[in-house]
PDB file of C-alpha atoms in Angstrom:
ATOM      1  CA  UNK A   1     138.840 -60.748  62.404  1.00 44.00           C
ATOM      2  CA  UNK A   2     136.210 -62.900  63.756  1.00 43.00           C
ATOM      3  CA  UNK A   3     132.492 -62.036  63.534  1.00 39.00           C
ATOM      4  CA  UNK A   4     129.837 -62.162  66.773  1.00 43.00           C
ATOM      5  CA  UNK A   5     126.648 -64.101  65.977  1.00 37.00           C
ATOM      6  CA  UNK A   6     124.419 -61.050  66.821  1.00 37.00           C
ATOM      7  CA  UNK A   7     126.497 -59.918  63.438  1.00 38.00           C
ATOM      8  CA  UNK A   8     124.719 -62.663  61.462  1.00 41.00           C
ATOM      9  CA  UNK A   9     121.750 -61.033  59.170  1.00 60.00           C
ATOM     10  CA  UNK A  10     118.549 -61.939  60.284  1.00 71.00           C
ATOM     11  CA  UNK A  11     115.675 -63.270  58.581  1.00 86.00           C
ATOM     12  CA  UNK A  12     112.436 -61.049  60.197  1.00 93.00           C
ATOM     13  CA  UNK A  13     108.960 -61.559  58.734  1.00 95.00           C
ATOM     14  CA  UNK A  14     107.941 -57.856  57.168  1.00 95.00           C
ATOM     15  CA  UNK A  15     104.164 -58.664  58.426  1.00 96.00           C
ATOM     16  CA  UNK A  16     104.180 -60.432  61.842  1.00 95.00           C
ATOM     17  CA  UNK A  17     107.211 -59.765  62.878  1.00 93.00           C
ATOM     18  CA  UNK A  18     108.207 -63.150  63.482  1.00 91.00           C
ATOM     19  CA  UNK A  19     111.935 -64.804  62.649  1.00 86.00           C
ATOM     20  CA  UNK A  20     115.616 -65.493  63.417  1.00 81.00           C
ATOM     21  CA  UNK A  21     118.817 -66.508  62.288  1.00 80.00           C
ATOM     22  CA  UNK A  22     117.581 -70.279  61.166  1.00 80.00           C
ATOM     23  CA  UNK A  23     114.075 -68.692  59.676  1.00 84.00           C
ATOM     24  CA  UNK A  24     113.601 -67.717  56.295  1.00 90.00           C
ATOM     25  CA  UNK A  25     111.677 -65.220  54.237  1.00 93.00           C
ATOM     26  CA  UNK A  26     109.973 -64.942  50.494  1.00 94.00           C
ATOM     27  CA  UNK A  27     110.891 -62.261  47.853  1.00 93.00           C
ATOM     28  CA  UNK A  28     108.307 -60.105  49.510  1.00 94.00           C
ATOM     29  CA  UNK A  29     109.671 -60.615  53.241  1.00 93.00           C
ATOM     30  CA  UNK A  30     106.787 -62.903  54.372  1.00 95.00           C
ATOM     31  CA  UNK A  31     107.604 -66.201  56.821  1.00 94.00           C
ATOM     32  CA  UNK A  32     105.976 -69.518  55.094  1.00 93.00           C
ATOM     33  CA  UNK A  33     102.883 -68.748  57.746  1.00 94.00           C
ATOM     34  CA  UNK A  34     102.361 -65.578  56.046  1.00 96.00           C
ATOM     35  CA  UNK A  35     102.745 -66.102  52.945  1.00 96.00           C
ATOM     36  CA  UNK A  36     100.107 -68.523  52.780  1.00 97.00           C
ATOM     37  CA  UNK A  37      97.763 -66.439  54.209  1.00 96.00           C
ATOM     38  CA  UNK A  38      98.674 -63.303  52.353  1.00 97.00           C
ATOM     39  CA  UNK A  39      99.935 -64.636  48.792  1.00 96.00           C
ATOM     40  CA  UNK A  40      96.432 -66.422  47.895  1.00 96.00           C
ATOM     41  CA  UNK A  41      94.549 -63.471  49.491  1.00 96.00           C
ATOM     42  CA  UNK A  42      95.710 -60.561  47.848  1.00 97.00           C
ATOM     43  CA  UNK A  43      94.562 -61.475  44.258  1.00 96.00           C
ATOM     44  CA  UNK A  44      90.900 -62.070  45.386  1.00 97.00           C
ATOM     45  CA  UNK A  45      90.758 -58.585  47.477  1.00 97.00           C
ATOM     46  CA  UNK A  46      92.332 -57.452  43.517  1.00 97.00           C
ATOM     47  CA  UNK A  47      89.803 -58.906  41.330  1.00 97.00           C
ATOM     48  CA  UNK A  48      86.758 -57.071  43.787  1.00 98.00           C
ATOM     49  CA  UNK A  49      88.259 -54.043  43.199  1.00 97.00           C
ATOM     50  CA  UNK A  50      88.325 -54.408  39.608  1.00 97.00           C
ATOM     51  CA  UNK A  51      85.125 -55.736  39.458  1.00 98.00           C
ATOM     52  CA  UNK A  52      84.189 -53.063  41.285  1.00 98.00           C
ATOM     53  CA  UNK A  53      85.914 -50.039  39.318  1.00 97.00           C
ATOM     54  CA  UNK A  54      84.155 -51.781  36.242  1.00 98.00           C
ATOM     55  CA  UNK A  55      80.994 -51.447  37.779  1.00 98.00           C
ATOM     56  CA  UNK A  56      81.609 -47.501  38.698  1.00 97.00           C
ATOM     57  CA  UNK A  57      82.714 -47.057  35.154  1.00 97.00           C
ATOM     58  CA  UNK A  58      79.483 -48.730  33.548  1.00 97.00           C
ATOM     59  CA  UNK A  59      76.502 -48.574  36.067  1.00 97.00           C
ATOM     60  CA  UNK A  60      73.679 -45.857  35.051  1.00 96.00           C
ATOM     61  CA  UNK A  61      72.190 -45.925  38.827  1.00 97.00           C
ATOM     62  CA  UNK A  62      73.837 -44.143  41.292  1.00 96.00           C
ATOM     63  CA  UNK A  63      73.579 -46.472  43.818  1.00 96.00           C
ATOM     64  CA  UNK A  64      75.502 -49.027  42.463  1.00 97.00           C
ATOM     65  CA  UNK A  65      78.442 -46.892  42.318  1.00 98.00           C
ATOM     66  CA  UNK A  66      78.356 -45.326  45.483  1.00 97.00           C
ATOM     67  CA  UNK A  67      78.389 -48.512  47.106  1.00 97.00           C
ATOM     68  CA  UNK A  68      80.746 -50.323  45.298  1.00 98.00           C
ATOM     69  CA  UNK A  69      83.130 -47.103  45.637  1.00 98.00           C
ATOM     70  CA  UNK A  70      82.804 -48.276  49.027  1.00 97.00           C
ATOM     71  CA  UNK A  71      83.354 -51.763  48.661  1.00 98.00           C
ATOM     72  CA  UNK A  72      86.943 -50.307  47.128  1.00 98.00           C
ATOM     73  CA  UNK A  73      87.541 -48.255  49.404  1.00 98.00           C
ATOM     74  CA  UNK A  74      87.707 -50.714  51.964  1.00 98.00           C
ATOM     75  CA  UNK A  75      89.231 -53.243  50.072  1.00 98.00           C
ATOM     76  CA  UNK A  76      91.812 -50.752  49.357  1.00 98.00           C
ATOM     77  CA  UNK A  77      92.212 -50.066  53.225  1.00 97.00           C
ATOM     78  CA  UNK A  78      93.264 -53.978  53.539  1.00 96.00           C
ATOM     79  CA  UNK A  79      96.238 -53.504  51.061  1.00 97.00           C
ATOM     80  CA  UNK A  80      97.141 -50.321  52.963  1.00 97.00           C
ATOM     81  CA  UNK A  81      97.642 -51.963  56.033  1.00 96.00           C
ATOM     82  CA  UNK A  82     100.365 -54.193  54.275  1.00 96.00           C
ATOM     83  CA  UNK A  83     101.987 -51.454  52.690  1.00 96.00           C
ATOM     84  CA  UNK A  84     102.403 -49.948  56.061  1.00 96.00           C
ATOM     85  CA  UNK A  85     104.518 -52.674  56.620  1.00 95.00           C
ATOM     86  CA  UNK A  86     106.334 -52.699  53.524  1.00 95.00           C
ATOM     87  CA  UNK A  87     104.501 -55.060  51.729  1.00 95.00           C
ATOM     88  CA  UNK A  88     103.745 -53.608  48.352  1.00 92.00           C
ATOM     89  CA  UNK A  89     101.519 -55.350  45.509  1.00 93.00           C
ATOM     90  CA  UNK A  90      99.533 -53.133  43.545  1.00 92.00           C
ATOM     91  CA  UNK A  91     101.094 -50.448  40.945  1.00 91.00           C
ATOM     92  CA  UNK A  92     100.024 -47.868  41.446  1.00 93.00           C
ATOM     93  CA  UNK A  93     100.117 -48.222  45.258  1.00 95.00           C
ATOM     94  CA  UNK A  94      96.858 -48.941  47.271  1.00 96.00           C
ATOM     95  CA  UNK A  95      97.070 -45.303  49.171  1.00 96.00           C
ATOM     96  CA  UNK A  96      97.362 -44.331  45.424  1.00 97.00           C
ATOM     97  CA  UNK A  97      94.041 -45.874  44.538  1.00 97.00           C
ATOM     98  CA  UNK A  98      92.483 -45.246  47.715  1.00 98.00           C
ATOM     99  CA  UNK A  99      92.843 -40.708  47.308  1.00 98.00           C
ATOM    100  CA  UNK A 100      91.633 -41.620  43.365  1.00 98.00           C
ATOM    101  CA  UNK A 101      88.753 -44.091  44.612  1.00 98.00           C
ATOM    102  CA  UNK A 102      87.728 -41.026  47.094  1.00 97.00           C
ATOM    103  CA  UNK A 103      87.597 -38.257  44.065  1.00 98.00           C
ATOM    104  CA  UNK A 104      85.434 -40.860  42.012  1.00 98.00           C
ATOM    105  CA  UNK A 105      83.250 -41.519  45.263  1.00 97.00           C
ATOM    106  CA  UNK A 106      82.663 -37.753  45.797  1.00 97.00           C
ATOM    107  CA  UNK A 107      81.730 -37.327  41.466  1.00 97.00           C
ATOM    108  CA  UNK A 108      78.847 -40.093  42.377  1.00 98.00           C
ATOM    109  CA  UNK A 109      77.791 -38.159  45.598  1.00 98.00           C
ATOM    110  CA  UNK A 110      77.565 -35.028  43.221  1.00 97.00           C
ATOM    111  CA  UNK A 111      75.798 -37.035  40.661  1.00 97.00           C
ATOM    112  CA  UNK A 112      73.599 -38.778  43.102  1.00 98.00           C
ATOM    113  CA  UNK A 113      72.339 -34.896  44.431  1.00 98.00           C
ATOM    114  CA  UNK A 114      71.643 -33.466  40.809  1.00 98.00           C
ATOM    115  CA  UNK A 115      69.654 -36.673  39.948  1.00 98.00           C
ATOM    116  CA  UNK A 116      67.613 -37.007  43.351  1.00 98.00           C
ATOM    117  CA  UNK A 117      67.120 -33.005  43.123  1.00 98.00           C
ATOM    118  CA  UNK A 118      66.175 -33.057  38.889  1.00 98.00           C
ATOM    119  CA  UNK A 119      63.635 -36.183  39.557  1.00 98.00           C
ATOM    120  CA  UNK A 120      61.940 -34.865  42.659  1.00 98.00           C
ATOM    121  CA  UNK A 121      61.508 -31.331  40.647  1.00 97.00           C
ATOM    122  CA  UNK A 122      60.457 -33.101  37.701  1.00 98.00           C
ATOM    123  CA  UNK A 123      57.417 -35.011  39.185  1.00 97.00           C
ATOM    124  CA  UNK A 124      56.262 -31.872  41.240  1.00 97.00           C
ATOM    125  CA  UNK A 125      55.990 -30.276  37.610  1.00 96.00           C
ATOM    126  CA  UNK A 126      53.992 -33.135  36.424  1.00 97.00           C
ATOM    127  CA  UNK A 127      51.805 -33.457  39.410  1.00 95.00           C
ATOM    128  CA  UNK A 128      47.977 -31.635  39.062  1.00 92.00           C
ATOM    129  CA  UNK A 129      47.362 -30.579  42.378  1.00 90.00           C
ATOM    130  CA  UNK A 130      49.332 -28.803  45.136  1.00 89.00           C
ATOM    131  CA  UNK A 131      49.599 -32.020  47.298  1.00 90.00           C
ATOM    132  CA  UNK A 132      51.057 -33.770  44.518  1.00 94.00           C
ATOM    133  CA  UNK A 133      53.864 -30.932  43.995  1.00 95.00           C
ATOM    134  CA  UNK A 134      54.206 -31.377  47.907  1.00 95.00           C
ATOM    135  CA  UNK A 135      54.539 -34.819  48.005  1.00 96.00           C
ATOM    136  CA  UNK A 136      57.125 -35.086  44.981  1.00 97.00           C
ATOM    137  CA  UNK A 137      59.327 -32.514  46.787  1.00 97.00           C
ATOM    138  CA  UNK A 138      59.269 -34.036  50.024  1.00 96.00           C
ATOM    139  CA  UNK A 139      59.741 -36.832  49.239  1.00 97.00           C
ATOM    140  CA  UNK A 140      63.414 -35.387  47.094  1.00 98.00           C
ATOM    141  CA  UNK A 141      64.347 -33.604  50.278  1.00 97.00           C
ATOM    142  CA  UNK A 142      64.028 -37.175  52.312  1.00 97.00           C
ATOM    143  CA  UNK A 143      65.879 -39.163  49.897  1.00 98.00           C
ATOM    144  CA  UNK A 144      68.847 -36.213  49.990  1.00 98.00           C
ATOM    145  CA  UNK A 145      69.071 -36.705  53.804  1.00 97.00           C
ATOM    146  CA  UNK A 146      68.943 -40.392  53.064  1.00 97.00           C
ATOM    147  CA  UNK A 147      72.273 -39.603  50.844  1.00 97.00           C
ATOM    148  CA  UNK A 148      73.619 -38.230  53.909  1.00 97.00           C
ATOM    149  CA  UNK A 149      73.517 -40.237  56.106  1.00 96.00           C
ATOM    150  CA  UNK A 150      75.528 -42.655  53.750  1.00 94.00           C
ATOM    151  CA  UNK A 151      78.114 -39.742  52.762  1.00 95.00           C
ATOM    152  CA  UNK A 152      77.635 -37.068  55.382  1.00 95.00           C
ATOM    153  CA  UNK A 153      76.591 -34.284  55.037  1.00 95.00           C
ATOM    154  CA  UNK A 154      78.015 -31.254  52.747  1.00 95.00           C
ATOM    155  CA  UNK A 155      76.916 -28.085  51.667  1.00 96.00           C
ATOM    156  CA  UNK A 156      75.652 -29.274  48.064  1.00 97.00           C
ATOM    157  CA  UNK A 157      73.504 -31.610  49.535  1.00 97.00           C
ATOM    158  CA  UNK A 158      71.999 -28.686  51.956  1.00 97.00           C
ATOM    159  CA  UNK A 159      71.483 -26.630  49.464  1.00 97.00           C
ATOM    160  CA  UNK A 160      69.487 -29.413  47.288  1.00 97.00           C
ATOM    161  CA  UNK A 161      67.323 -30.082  49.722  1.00 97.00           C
ATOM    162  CA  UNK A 162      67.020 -26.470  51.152  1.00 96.00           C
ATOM    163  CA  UNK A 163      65.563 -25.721  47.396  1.00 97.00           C
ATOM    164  CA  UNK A 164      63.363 -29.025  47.495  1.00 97.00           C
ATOM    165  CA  UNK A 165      61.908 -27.690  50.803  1.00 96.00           C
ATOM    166  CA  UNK A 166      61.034 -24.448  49.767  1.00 95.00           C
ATOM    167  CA  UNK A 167      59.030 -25.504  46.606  1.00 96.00           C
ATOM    168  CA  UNK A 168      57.565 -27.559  48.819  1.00 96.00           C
ATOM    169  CA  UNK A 169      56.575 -24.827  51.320  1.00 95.00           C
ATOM    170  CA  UNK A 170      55.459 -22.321  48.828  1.00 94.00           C
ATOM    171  CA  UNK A 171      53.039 -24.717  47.003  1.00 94.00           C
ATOM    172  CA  UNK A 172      51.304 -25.780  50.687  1.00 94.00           C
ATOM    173  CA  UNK A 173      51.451 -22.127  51.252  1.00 95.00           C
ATOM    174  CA  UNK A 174      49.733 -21.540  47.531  1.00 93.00           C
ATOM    175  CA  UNK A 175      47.338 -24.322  48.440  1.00 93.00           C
ATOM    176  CA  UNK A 176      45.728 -23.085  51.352  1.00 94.00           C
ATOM    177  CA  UNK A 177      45.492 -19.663  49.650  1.00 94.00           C
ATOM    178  CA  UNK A 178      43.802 -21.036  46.087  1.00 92.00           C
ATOM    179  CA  UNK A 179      41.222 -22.996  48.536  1.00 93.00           C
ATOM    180  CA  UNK A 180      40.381 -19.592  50.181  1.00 95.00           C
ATOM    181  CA  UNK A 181      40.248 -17.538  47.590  1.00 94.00           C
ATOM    182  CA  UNK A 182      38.178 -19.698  45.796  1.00 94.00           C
ATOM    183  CA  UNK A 183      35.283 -20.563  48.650  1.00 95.00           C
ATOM    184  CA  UNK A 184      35.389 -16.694  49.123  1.00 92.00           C
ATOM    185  CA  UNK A 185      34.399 -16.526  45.323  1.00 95.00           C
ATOM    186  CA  UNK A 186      31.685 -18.603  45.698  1.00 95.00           C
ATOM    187  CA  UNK A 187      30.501 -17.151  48.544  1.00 91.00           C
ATOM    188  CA  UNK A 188      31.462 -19.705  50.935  1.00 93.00           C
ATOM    189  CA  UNK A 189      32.652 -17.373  53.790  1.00 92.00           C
ATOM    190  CA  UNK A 190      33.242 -19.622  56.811  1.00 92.00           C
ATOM    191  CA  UNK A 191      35.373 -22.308  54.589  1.00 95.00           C
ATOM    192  CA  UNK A 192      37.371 -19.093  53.164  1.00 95.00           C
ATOM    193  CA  UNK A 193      38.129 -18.133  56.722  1.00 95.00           C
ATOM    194  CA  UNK A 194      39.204 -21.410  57.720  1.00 96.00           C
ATOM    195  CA  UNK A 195      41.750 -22.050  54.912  1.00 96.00           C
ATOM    196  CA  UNK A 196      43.201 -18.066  55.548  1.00 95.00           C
ATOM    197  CA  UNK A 197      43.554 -18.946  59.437  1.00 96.00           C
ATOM    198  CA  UNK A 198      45.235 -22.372  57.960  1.00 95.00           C
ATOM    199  CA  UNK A 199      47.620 -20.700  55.600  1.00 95.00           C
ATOM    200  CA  UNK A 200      48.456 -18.248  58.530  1.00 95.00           C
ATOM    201  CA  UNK A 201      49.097 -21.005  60.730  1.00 96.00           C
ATOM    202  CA  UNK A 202      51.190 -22.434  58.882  1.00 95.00           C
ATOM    203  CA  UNK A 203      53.727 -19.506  58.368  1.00 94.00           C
ATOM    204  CA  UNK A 204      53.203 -18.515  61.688  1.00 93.00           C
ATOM    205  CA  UNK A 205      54.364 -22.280  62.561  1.00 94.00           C
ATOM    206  CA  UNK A 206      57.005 -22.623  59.742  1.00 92.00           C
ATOM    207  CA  UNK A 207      61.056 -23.040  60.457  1.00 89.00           C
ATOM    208  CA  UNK A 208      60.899 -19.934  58.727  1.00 90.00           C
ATOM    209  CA  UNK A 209      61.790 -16.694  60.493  1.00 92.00           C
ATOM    210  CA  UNK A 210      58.497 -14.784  60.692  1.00 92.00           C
ATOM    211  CA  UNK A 211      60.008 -11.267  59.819  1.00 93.00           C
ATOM    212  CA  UNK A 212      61.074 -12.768  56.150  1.00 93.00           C
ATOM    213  CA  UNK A 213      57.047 -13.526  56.092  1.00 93.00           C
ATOM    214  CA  UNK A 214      56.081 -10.201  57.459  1.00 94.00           C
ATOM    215  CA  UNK A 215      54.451  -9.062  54.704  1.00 94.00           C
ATOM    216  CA  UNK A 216      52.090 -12.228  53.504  1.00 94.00           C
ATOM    217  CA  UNK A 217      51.358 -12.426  57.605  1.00 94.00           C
ATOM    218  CA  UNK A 218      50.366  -9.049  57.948  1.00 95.00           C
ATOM    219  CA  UNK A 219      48.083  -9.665  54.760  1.00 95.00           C
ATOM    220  CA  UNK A 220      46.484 -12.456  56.190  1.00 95.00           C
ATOM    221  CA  UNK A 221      46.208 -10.874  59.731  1.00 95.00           C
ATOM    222  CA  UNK A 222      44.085  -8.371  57.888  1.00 95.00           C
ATOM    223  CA  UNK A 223      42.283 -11.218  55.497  1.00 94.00           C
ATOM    224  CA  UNK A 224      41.181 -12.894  58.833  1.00 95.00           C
ATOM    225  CA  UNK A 225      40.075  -9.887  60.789  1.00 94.00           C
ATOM    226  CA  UNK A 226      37.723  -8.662  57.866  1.00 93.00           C
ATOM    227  CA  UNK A 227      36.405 -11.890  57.344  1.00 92.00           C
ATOM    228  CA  UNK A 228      35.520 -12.087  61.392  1.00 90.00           C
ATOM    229  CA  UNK A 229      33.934  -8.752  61.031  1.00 90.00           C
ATOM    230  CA  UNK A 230      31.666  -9.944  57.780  1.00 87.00           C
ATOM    231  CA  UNK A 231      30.545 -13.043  59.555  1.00 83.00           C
ATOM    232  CA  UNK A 232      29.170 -10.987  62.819  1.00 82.00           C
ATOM    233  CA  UNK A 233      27.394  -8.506  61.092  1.00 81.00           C
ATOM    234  CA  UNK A 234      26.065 -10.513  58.177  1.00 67.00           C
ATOM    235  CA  UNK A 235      25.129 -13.920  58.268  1.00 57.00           C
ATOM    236  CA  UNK A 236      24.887 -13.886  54.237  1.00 50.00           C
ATOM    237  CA  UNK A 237      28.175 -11.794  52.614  1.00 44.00           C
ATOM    238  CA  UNK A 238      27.852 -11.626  49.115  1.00 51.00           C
ATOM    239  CA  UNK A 239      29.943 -13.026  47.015  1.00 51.00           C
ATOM    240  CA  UNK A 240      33.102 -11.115  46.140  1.00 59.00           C
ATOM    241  CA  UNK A 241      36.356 -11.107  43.915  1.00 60.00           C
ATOM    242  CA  UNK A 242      38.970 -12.017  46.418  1.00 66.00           C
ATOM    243  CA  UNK A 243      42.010  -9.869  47.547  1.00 70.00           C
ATOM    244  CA  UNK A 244      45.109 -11.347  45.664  1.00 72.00           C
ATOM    245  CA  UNK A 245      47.425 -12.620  48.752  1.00 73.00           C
ATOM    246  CA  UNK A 246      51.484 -12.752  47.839  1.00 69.00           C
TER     247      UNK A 246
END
């Protein structure tokens, strides 16, 4: 029997679609357009990502790896969008690479947190004074919501710089308290009273709930009352051990 012409098989281009019964196509279903354009390409997106993978692999800053994770991850993304279309060339496949890329991204996220936490908590142990211990974990919790803006954030990182935050907090807290206590020691009753009204300001001011603080403010309430009462009926209080405050 006799065949139609819409019987003929045609030659279609796998990525733009393009073709007919006179066109042609390479082994991988590319048009001659295309596969000048793709061909060349695809080993150069190739060697970034294994320059890139060898970089992960051997880098000792954080840093480094995160963002060349990225850098794979979107070179990855590229060779995806050809394999959507059938065009394969990568074994395993890019979507392959791309899930194992994202499990090596989120290891460097999780190493990225335990280094930022472990230095910050290291150099408030090392500092001398309270607004060096401050500083150091500040400046940890800053660089953690630094890490998430990058990466988003998550629950680990939270909790990092939840801890960070609190060490901070408790030291300013101690700060104002050693000041106090020890101008009340030497008699100095008016700079004693101003660092207990600062320490109670500063709970009283905190993101803290106040009830979880009930106890040092109630402490200090009472600090700062008795210390109002000394200064009106004795312009020289002698010098006293002060009252431990938790």
């Amino acid at each position: 029997g006799s065949r139609n012409r819409g019987d003929e098989v045609m030659a279609k281009c796998k990525w733009c679609g393009e073709g007919g019964l006179l066109s042609s196509t390479d082994k991988h279903g590319l048009c001659s357009r295309c596969h000048l354009q793709i061909i060349p390409y695809v080993p150069q997106v190739w060697r970034i990502i294994q320059e890139s993978n060898q970089l992960v692999e051997t880098s000792k800053k954080w840093e480094t790896r995160l963002s060349r994770c990225g850098l794979m991850l979107e070179k990855l993304e590229e060779l995806i969008q050809y394999e959507r279309k059938g065009l394969s060339f990568t074994s395993p496949s890019a979507s392959v690479l791309f899930a194992q890329v994202q499990q090596t991204r989120q290891a460097v996220v999780n190493d990225a947190i335990r280094e930022i936490y472990e230095d910050a908590r290291a150099k408030a142990e090392m500092a001398t004074i309270p607004s060096g211990k401050v500083g150091a974990a500040n400046k940890g919790a800053l660089k953690l919501r630094d890490l998430a803006k990058q990466v988003g954030m998550s629950p680990a990182i939270e909790a990092a710089a939840g801890q960070l935050r609190a060490y901070a907090h408790q030291n300013q807290f101690r700060a104002f308290i050693d000041a106090a206590q020890k101008a009340e020691f030497k008699g100095n009753m008016k700079k004693a009273l101003d660092q207990y009204q600062e320490a109670l300001y500063f709970l009283k001011t905190d993101a803290i709930d106040d009830a979880q603080q009930a106890k040092s403010i109630s402490q200090l309430e009472a600090k700062v009352a008795d210390l109002k009462t000394q200064a009106s009926t004795s312009k020289s209080a002698t010098s006293r051990k002060p009252q431990r405050i938790e």
